[in-house]
Amino acid sequence: MYTNFFYQLRREGVPVSITEWMTLMEALNGGLAGSSLSGFYYLARAVLVKSESHFDQYDLAFQNYFRGIETPAQLLDQVSKWMENPLPPKMFSEEERNELLNKLGLPDWESLKSALEERLRTQDGPHHGGDKWVGTGGTSPLGHSGFHPGGVRIGGDSHGQSAVKVAAERNYREYRSDKTIGVRQFEVALRKLRQFSTRLDGTKDQLDLDDTIDKTCKNAGKLKLVWTRPRKNTVKLIVLMDAGGSMAPYAKICSQLFSAVHKSSHFKDLKFFYFHNCFYDQLYLDAACNPKRAVKTVDTMHLLSKDYKVIIIGDAAMAPNELTMIDGNIFWDLGNEEPGYTWLERLAKTFPYNVWLNPIPEKYWERVHGYYTIKMVRSVFPMYELTLEGLDQAIKKLMVRK
């Protein structure tokens, strides 16, 4: 009965395979959805959706597939008075929910849509605490503040967490690949920067479950614990972030990225620096770009090995002279004996694993103010848009062996 849902997911761009679909069918056959649409929503998402970047497409597909229970646009005007002075939300116990689920079951969606249309034609006033009319409280499939295993919530707040409501509100829209990312998404993306060590070094303090089971079986069932060395992420990361000036409109996303990077604890080493427009002979330790809290760029390049991966975050939009001229540094009291472009090339050569993330949408790179310097920066660093899709591409680029 859900075959069309499979094709709906594919139409919305969710990459669902036949193997995953058959796994979902086995899970449904095993009763893992809990005989509820809400259970089906979360079960299907867990089995079919491989990346958080597809959550929004999944919600859209779910909403379109169960279109029959969407609230008609004219409903708000027609029933707004019916929903006034609602009953307090009725909190059903788990036993009561199970009893109602067994009694009411899941509705036929076409029948529910017809029932809603019929109520709109015949209902002439508010009803509260009932099991049929549009109202509040009770067990009616139409209304809010009550409970029904598969109804339509109209107004109010959700207390039963129905999957239809979840699909309609699209709680995961921020995960779309064409939206800028936030703290959690950036944390998830950073976890993809993993390159594990071999098990040749370190103390054997981690239980090897597979070998333990194998040795125990070979030992006639007598428990024999096998310990191994843990595998650790060997990736070392440098993050350079542009601060101030034309980056001001992106202050929020930069703050989120700053939080995400500093919450990441799985790297072997992490270095974080700031610059303004272009980095020259100094890298700053705070967003104020205070010269008293700066380190020499050349010292950083000499002290850190070339296997550090570099992520640069900035709009790359500046006056051309900042890249092409001596003393092109925008700060009045600071000069630079070499053009900014020379420093870009030097850093890229020192750390060959590098990417540049630009918060400006890619479609504007060739015509936005600063397009000329964006083009120059792109000639040195692989540049990607600061979206989930762009970040995924950047991470893949960083993980390519050279």
Tab-separated table of C-alpha atoms in Angstrom:
chain	number	residue	atom	x	y	z
A	1	MET	CA	0.000	0.000	0.000
A	2	TYR	CA	3.015	2.323	0.383
A	3	THR	CA	4.511	1.715	-3.054
A	4	ASN	CA	3.523	5.171	-4.289
A	5	PHE	CA	5.273	6.654	-1.262
A	6	PHE	CA	8.522	5.114	-2.548
A	7	TYR	CA	8.111	6.888	-5.882
A	8	GLN	CA	7.091	10.114	-4.137
A	9	LEU	CA	10.347	10.051	-2.168
A	10	ARG	CA	12.331	9.565	-5.356
A	11	ARG	CA	10.497	12.466	-7.036
A	12	GLU	CA	11.394	14.749	-4.124
A	13	GLY	CA	15.062	13.830	-4.482
A	14	VAL	CA	15.444	11.400	-1.563
A	15	PRO	CA	17.885	8.695	-2.807
A	16	VAL	CA	15.964	5.606	-1.673
A	17	SER	CA	17.166	2.206	-2.863
A	18	ILE	CA	15.163	-0.996	-3.279
A	19	THR	CA	17.261	-2.627	-0.542
A	20	GLU	CA	16.346	0.106	1.934
A	21	TRP	CA	12.696	-0.093	0.906
A	22	MET	CA	12.608	-3.852	1.485
A	23	THR	CA	14.214	-3.299	4.883
A	24	LEU	CA	11.387	-0.903	5.719
A	25	MET	CA	8.815	-3.500	4.649
A	26	GLU	CA	10.451	-6.063	6.931
A	27	ALA	CA	10.399	-3.553	9.800
A	28	LEU	CA	6.707	-2.841	9.215
A	29	ASN	CA	5.971	-6.545	9.077
A	30	GLY	CA	7.725	-6.872	12.433
A	31	GLY	CA	5.463	-4.230	13.968
A	32	LEU	CA	8.235	-1.686	14.560
A	33	ALA	CA	6.010	1.227	13.529
A	34	GLY	CA	3.830	0.614	16.548
A	35	SER	CA	0.601	0.599	14.503
A	36	SER	CA	0.593	4.381	14.217
A	37	LEU	CA	1.242	6.874	11.454
A	38	SER	CA	3.625	8.736	13.733
A	39	GLY	CA	5.571	5.529	14.251
A	40	PHE	CA	5.634	4.953	10.503
A	41	TYR	CA	6.930	8.495	9.913
A	42	TYR	CA	9.929	8.066	12.209
A	43	LEU	CA	10.608	4.447	11.265
A	44	ALA	CA	10.595	5.207	7.532
A	45	ARG	CA	12.820	8.242	8.030
A	46	ALA	CA	15.315	6.241	10.091
A	47	VAL	CA	15.509	3.475	7.483
A	48	LEU	CA	15.251	5.422	4.235
A	49	VAL	CA	17.004	8.758	4.848
A	50	LYS	CA	20.779	8.484	4.925
A	51	SER	CA	21.634	12.172	5.411
A	52	GLU	CA	20.111	14.997	7.431
A	53	SER	CA	20.340	17.145	4.305
A	54	HIS	CA	17.410	15.095	2.928
A	55	PHE	CA	15.115	15.528	5.949
A	56	ASP	CA	13.242	18.383	4.306
A	57	GLN	CA	12.691	16.471	1.058
A	58	TYR	CA	11.427	13.555	3.142
A	59	ASP	CA	8.926	15.820	4.934
A	60	LEU	CA	7.740	17.222	1.604
A	61	ALA	CA	7.237	13.726	0.214
A	62	PHE	CA	5.402	12.659	3.363
A	63	GLN	CA	3.163	15.708	3.229
A	64	ASN	CA	2.337	15.201	-0.443
A	65	TYR	CA	1.651	11.494	-0.014
A	66	PHE	CA	-0.798	12.104	2.829
A	67	ARG	CA	-2.249	15.169	1.156
A	68	GLY	CA	-5.791	13.983	1.853
A	69	ILE	CA	-5.640	15.065	5.471
A	70	GLU	CA	-4.233	18.528	4.991
A	71	THR	CA	-6.274	21.329	6.445
A	72	PRO	CA	-8.202	23.177	3.696
A	73	ALA	CA	-7.306	26.845	3.375
A	74	GLN	CA	-10.871	27.972	4.079
A	75	LEU	CA	-11.044	25.992	7.309
A	76	LEU	CA	-9.569	28.709	9.514
A	77	ASP	CA	-12.282	31.188	8.644
A	78	GLN	CA	-15.047	28.625	9.001
A	79	VAL	CA	-14.096	27.060	12.312
A	80	SER	CA	-12.179	29.834	14.106
A	81	LYS	CA	-15.141	30.561	16.383
A	82	TRP	CA	-15.615	26.848	17.088
A	83	MET	CA	-12.114	26.698	18.545
A	84	GLU	CA	-12.580	29.637	20.934
A	85	ASN	CA	-12.565	28.943	24.691
A	86	PRO	CA	-11.032	25.480	24.285
A	87	LEU	CA	-10.923	22.850	26.973
A	88	PRO	CA	-7.575	22.486	28.747
A	89	PRO	CA	-5.401	19.907	26.983
A	90	LYS	CA	-6.365	16.418	28.100
A	91	MET	CA	-3.367	14.340	29.062
A	92	PHE	CA	-4.064	10.703	28.190
A	93	SER	CA	-2.102	7.991	29.958
A	94	GLU	CA	-0.203	5.405	27.936
A	95	GLU	CA	-2.842	2.810	28.855
A	96	GLU	CA	-5.639	5.103	27.638
A	97	ARG	CA	-3.760	5.781	24.405
A	98	ASN	CA	-3.300	2.073	23.740
A	99	GLU	CA	-6.954	1.408	24.496
A	100	LEU	CA	-8.050	4.156	22.095
A	101	LEU	CA	-5.634	2.923	19.473
A	102	ASN	CA	-7.160	-0.561	19.654
A	103	LYS	CA	-10.676	0.864	19.634
A	104	LEU	CA	-10.332	3.535	16.955
A	105	GLY	CA	-7.504	2.216	14.815
A	106	LEU	CA	-5.912	4.222	12.027
A	107	PRO	CA	-8.413	5.945	9.733
A	108	ASP	CA	-8.809	5.550	6.018
A	109	TRP	CA	-7.460	8.878	4.795
A	110	GLU	CA	-9.980	9.362	2.040
A	111	SER	CA	-12.743	8.727	4.550
A	112	LEU	CA	-11.196	11.206	6.962
A	113	LYS	CA	-11.014	13.864	4.264
A	114	SER	CA	-14.665	13.233	3.405
A	115	ALA	CA	-15.565	13.408	7.103
A	116	LEU	CA	-13.858	16.783	7.427
A	117	GLU	CA	-15.701	18.141	4.407
A	118	GLU	CA	-18.966	16.754	5.809
A	119	ARG	CA	-18.355	18.434	9.210
A	120	LEU	CA	-17.748	21.745	7.474
A	121	ARG	CA	-21.093	21.442	5.742
A	122	THR	CA	-23.167	20.308	8.716
A	123	GLN	CA	-21.519	21.500	11.940
A	124	ASP	CA	-23.139	24.680	13.215
A	125	GLY	CA	-21.345	25.354	16.485
A	126	PRO	CA	-18.491	24.495	18.838
A	127	HIS	CA	-18.135	21.044	20.390
A	128	HIS	CA	-15.673	20.250	23.150
A	129	GLY	CA	-14.706	16.925	24.636
A	130	GLY	CA	-16.494	14.791	22.046
A	131	ASP	CA	-15.487	12.053	19.645
A	132	LYS	CA	-16.931	13.278	16.331
A	133	TRP	CA	-17.166	17.013	15.687
A	134	VAL	CA	-14.421	19.581	15.126
A	135	GLY	CA	-13.483	20.734	18.611
A	136	THR	CA	-11.088	20.525	21.522
A	137	GLY	CA	-10.317	17.783	23.976
A	138	GLY	CA	-11.891	14.388	23.628
A	139	THR	CA	-11.088	11.810	20.988
A	140	SER	CA	-12.381	13.420	17.816
A	141	PRO	CA	-10.025	13.050	14.834
A	142	LEU	CA	-10.635	16.745	14.030
A	143	GLY	CA	-9.427	19.473	16.387
A	144	HIS	CA	-6.795	19.798	19.071
A	145	SER	CA	-5.917	19.229	22.735
A	146	GLY	CA	-7.276	15.687	22.732
A	147	PHE	CA	-6.026	12.424	21.321
A	148	HIS	CA	-6.661	10.396	18.193
A	149	PRO	CA	-4.150	7.955	16.683
A	150	GLY	CA	-4.482	9.485	13.220
A	151	GLY	CA	-6.465	12.699	13.211
A	152	VAL	CA	-5.992	16.199	11.836
A	153	ARG	CA	-4.881	18.819	14.328
A	154	ILE	CA	-6.656	22.107	13.660
A	155	GLY	CA	-5.133	24.976	15.585
A	156	GLY	CA	-3.761	24.648	19.096
A	157	ASP	CA	-0.541	22.976	20.099
A	158	SER	CA	0.456	19.400	19.525
A	159	HIS	CA	0.377	17.029	22.481
A	160	GLY	CA	0.247	13.687	20.663
A	161	GLN	CA	3.041	14.494	18.181
A	162	SER	CA	1.158	13.130	15.152
A	163	ALA	CA	3.303	12.555	12.090
A	164	VAL	CA	0.831	14.468	9.947
A	165	LYS	CA	1.503	17.571	11.977
A	166	VAL	CA	5.241	17.013	11.691
A	167	ALA	CA	4.982	16.689	7.933
A	168	ALA	CA	2.791	19.747	7.568
A	169	GLU	CA	5.044	21.981	9.651
A	170	ARG	CA	8.278	20.678	8.099
A	171	ASN	CA	10.297	21.001	11.289
A	172	TYR	CA	13.502	20.086	9.459
A	173	ARG	CA	13.437	22.713	6.730
A	174	GLU	CA	16.743	24.157	7.973
A	175	TYR	CA	18.518	20.985	6.861
A	176	ARG	CA	17.930	21.734	3.185
A	177	SER	CA	21.117	21.811	1.165
A	178	ASP	CA	20.248	25.236	-0.248
A	179	LYS	CA	20.082	26.818	3.201
A	180	THR	CA	23.015	28.145	5.182
A	181	ILE	CA	24.067	25.838	7.961
A	182	GLY	CA	23.950	26.177	11.728
A	183	VAL	CA	25.808	24.789	14.724
A	184	ARG	CA	24.435	21.261	14.718
A	185	GLN	CA	24.722	20.763	10.973
A	186	PHE	CA	28.309	22.013	10.975
A	187	GLU	CA	29.163	19.660	13.847
A	188	VAL	CA	27.704	16.750	11.896
A	189	ALA	CA	29.643	17.739	8.786
A	190	LEU	CA	32.898	18.088	10.715
A	191	ARG	CA	32.553	14.498	11.923
A	192	LYS	CA	33.098	13.417	8.337
A	193	LEU	CA	36.672	14.686	8.648
A	194	ARG	CA	37.869	11.369	10.000
A	195	GLN	CA	41.041	9.493	9.237
A	196	PHE	CA	41.573	6.813	11.831
A	197	SER	CA	44.923	5.636	13.123
A	198	THR	CA	46.041	2.040	12.880
A	199	ARG	CA	45.926	-0.175	15.946
A	200	LEU	CA	49.700	-0.373	16.231
A	201	ASP	CA	50.179	2.224	18.956
A	202	GLY	CA	48.714	2.891	22.355
A	203	THR	CA	47.416	0.855	25.297
A	204	LYS	CA	45.032	-2.030	24.738
A	205	ASP	CA	42.144	-0.665	26.808
A	206	GLN	CA	39.158	-1.103	24.458
A	207	LEU	CA	37.071	-4.288	24.420
A	208	ASP	CA	37.139	-6.068	21.066
A	209	LEU	CA	33.608	-7.450	21.010
A	210	ASP	CA	33.970	-9.610	17.883
A	211	ASP	CA	37.192	-11.276	19.043
A	212	THR	CA	35.743	-11.702	22.539
A	213	ILE	CA	32.759	-13.597	21.143
A	214	ASP	CA	35.009	-15.676	18.904
A	215	LYS	CA	37.484	-16.586	21.657
A	216	THR	CA	34.653	-17.315	24.107
A	217	CYS	CA	33.026	-19.714	21.644
A	218	LYS	CA	36.342	-21.454	21.033
A	219	ASN	CA	36.811	-21.629	24.808
A	220	ALA	CA	33.696	-23.828	25.235
A	221	GLY	CA	31.559	-20.883	26.282
A	222	LYS	CA	33.824	-19.723	29.091
A	223	LEU	CA	34.164	-15.966	28.859
A	224	LYS	CA	37.489	-14.795	27.453
A	225	LEU	CA	37.866	-11.043	27.122
A	226	VAL	CA	39.959	-9.685	24.270
A	227	TRP	CA	41.257	-6.129	24.434
A	228	THR	CA	42.550	-3.966	21.620
A	229	ARG	CA	43.955	-0.513	21.036
A	230	PRO	CA	41.366	2.203	20.234
A	231	ARG	CA	41.365	3.847	16.851
A	232	LYS	CA	41.580	7.619	17.042
A	233	ASN	CA	40.959	10.364	14.521
A	234	THR	CA	44.332	11.558	13.221
A	235	VAL	CA	43.009	14.609	11.377
A	236	LYS	CA	44.626	17.930	12.286
A	237	LEU	CA	42.650	21.031	11.338
A	238	ILE	CA	43.300	24.746	10.860
A	239	VAL	CA	40.293	27.067	10.612
A	240	LEU	CA	40.780	30.623	9.308
A	241	MET	CA	37.780	32.944	9.566
A	242	ASP	CA	37.310	36.376	8.010
A	243	ALA	CA	35.963	38.900	10.537
A	244	GLY	CA	34.416	42.350	10.195
A	245	GLY	CA	33.682	44.582	7.219
A	246	SER	CA	31.713	42.875	4.459
A	247	MET	CA	31.418	39.789	6.664
A	248	ALA	CA	29.134	41.673	9.086
A	249	PRO	CA	25.920	40.332	7.455
A	250	TYR	CA	27.210	36.819	8.116
A	251	ALA	CA	28.090	37.406	11.771
A	252	LYS	CA	25.418	35.004	12.995
A	253	ILE	CA	26.509	32.078	10.866
A	254	CYS	CA	30.156	32.761	11.727
A	255	SER	CA	29.296	32.696	15.436
A	256	GLN	CA	27.546	29.377	14.908
A	257	LEU	CA	30.520	27.956	13.064
A	258	PHE	CA	32.850	29.203	15.786
A	259	SER	CA	30.750	27.401	18.401
A	260	ALA	CA	30.594	24.209	16.346
A	261	VAL	CA	34.325	24.110	15.710
A	262	HIS	CA	35.201	24.673	19.356
A	263	LYS	CA	32.701	22.022	20.462
A	264	SER	CA	34.428	19.489	18.220
A	265	SER	CA	36.713	17.347	20.332
A	266	HIS	CA	37.458	14.497	17.956
A	267	PHE	CA	40.398	16.037	16.068
A	268	LYS	CA	43.986	15.209	16.898
A	269	ASP	CA	44.708	18.941	16.841
A	270	LEU	CA	42.716	22.094	16.084
A	271	LYS	CA	44.027	25.594	15.405
A	272	PHE	CA	41.721	28.593	15.001
A	273	PHE	CA	42.743	31.994	13.579
A	274	TYR	CA	41.095	35.177	12.296
A	275	PHE	CA	41.952	37.598	9.508
A	276	HIS	CA	40.287	40.536	7.786
A	277	ASN	CA	39.678	40.277	4.022
A	278	CYS	CA	43.075	38.689	3.369
A	279	PHE	CA	45.792	37.277	5.605
A	280	TYR	CA	49.270	38.723	5.369
A	281	ASP	CA	52.214	38.282	7.728
A	282	GLN	CA	49.961	38.051	10.823
A	283	LEU	CA	47.103	35.798	11.912
A	284	TYR	CA	44.885	36.947	14.775
A	285	LEU	CA	43.692	35.008	17.804
A	286	ASP	CA	40.399	36.892	18.223
A	287	ALA	CA	37.700	38.358	15.993
A	288	ALA	CA	38.755	41.907	16.874
A	289	CYS	CA	41.980	41.302	14.899
A	290	ASN	CA	43.957	42.848	17.728
A	291	PRO	CA	47.671	43.118	16.751
A	292	LYS	CA	48.581	42.455	20.394
A	293	ARG	CA	46.957	39.030	20.068
A	294	ALA	CA	48.500	37.856	16.839
A	295	VAL	CA	50.998	35.284	15.632
A	296	LYS	CA	53.312	35.451	12.663
A	297	THR	CA	51.894	33.625	9.657
A	298	VAL	CA	55.306	32.346	8.634
A	299	ASP	CA	55.877	30.890	12.124
A	300	THR	CA	52.570	29.038	11.901
A	301	MET	CA	53.531	27.596	8.527
A	302	HIS	CA	56.948	26.504	9.813
A	303	LEU	CA	55.696	24.997	13.067
A	304	LEU	CA	52.757	23.012	11.663
A	305	SER	CA	53.182	20.045	9.347
A	306	LYS	CA	51.763	20.019	5.822
A	307	ASP	CA	49.210	17.322	6.670
A	308	TYR	CA	47.058	19.886	8.507
A	309	LYS	CA	43.785	20.416	6.676
A	310	VAL	CA	42.773	24.057	6.221
A	311	ILE	CA	39.229	25.462	6.097
A	312	ILE	CA	39.018	29.170	5.259
A	313	ILE	CA	35.701	30.960	5.797
A	314	GLY	CA	35.189	34.326	4.142
A	315	ASP	CA	33.397	36.158	1.338
A	316	ALA	CA	36.673	36.887	-0.537
A	317	ALA	CA	35.197	40.261	-1.535
A	318	MET	CA	37.629	43.162	-1.119
A	319	ALA	CA	39.428	45.892	-3.007
A	320	PRO	CA	41.762	44.385	-5.649
A	321	ASN	CA	44.765	46.237	-4.245
A	322	GLU	CA	44.484	44.213	-1.036
A	323	LEU	CA	45.573	41.206	-3.078
A	324	THR	CA	47.797	42.781	-5.682
A	325	MET	CA	49.778	45.592	-4.003
A	326	ILE	CA	52.465	45.984	-1.376
A	327	ASP	CA	50.967	47.765	1.658
A	328	GLY	CA	47.513	46.797	0.392
A	329	ASN	CA	46.481	45.845	3.945
A	330	ILE	CA	43.269	47.704	4.738
A	331	PHE	CA	44.412	48.572	8.273
A	332	TRP	CA	45.877	52.071	8.309
A	333	ASP	CA	48.688	51.351	10.761
A	334	LEU	CA	49.718	48.017	9.242
A	335	GLY	CA	51.687	47.400	6.085
A	336	ASN	CA	52.696	44.331	4.146
A	337	GLU	CA	55.905	43.926	2.203
A	338	GLU	CA	54.366	41.297	-0.049
A	339	PRO	CA	50.985	41.355	-1.824
A	340	GLY	CA	48.117	39.428	-0.259
A	341	TYR	CA	47.943	37.103	-3.249
A	342	THR	CA	51.491	35.965	-2.499
A	343	TRP	CA	50.436	35.005	1.035
A	344	LEU	CA	47.432	33.097	-0.309
A	345	GLU	CA	49.677	31.098	-2.626
A	346	ARG	CA	52.223	30.502	0.114
A	347	LEU	CA	49.634	29.166	2.533
A	348	ALA	CA	48.047	26.944	-0.136
A	349	LYS	CA	51.447	25.503	-1.023
A	350	THR	CA	52.379	24.913	2.619
A	351	PHE	CA	49.073	23.177	3.434
A	352	PRO	CA	47.912	21.436	0.235
A	353	TYR	CA	44.727	20.097	1.895
A	354	ASN	CA	42.692	23.310	1.765
A	355	VAL	CA	39.233	24.663	0.905
A	356	TRP	CA	37.534	28.059	1.035
A	357	LEU	CA	33.889	28.333	2.171
A	358	ASN	CA	32.054	31.414	0.906
A	359	PRO	CA	28.762	32.569	2.527
A	360	ILE	CA	27.829	34.454	-0.651
A	361	PRO	CA	25.570	32.246	-2.835
A	362	GLU	CA	27.583	30.800	-5.706
A	363	LYS	CA	25.247	32.202	-8.342
A	364	TYR	CA	26.447	35.717	-7.398
A	365	TRP	CA	30.185	35.056	-7.380
A	366	GLU	CA	30.706	36.408	-10.888
A	367	ARG	CA	28.626	39.567	-10.545
A	368	VAL	CA	28.575	40.590	-6.873
A	369	HIS	CA	30.656	43.510	-5.590
A	370	GLY	CA	34.105	41.986	-5.174
A	371	TYR	CA	33.697	39.460	-7.996
A	372	TYR	CA	37.232	40.220	-9.217
A	373	THR	CA	38.913	39.227	-5.947
A	374	ILE	CA	36.600	36.220	-5.573
A	375	LYS	CA	37.909	35.034	-8.927
A	376	MET	CA	41.508	35.563	-7.795
A	377	VAL	CA	40.973	33.646	-4.553
A	378	ARG	CA	39.296	30.811	-6.471
A	379	SER	CA	42.399	30.497	-8.598
A	380	VAL	CA	44.323	29.543	-5.438
A	381	PHE	CA	41.823	27.706	-3.218
A	382	PRO	CA	38.973	25.343	-4.137
A	383	MET	CA	35.929	27.446	-3.223
A	384	TYR	CA	32.549	26.106	-2.136
A	385	GLU	CA	29.315	27.756	-1.092
A	386	LEU	CA	28.639	27.766	2.646
A	387	THR	CA	25.657	25.410	2.477
A	388	LEU	CA	25.281	21.778	3.490
A	389	GLU	CA	25.853	20.666	-0.079
A	390	GLY	CA	28.878	22.913	-0.464
A	391	LEU	CA	30.274	21.805	2.870
A	392	ASP	CA	29.888	18.144	1.935
A	393	GLN	CA	31.808	18.785	-1.281
A	394	ALA	CA	34.513	20.637	0.638
A	395	ILE	CA	34.912	17.812	3.163
A	396	LYS	CA	35.261	15.277	0.329
A	397	LYS	CA	37.904	17.494	-1.261
A	398	LEU	CA	39.858	17.669	1.981
A	399	MET	CA	39.802	13.889	2.403
A	400	VAL	CA	41.277	13.154	-1.047
A	401	ARG	CA	44.767	11.733	-0.627
A	402	LYS	CA	47.577	13.632	-2.364
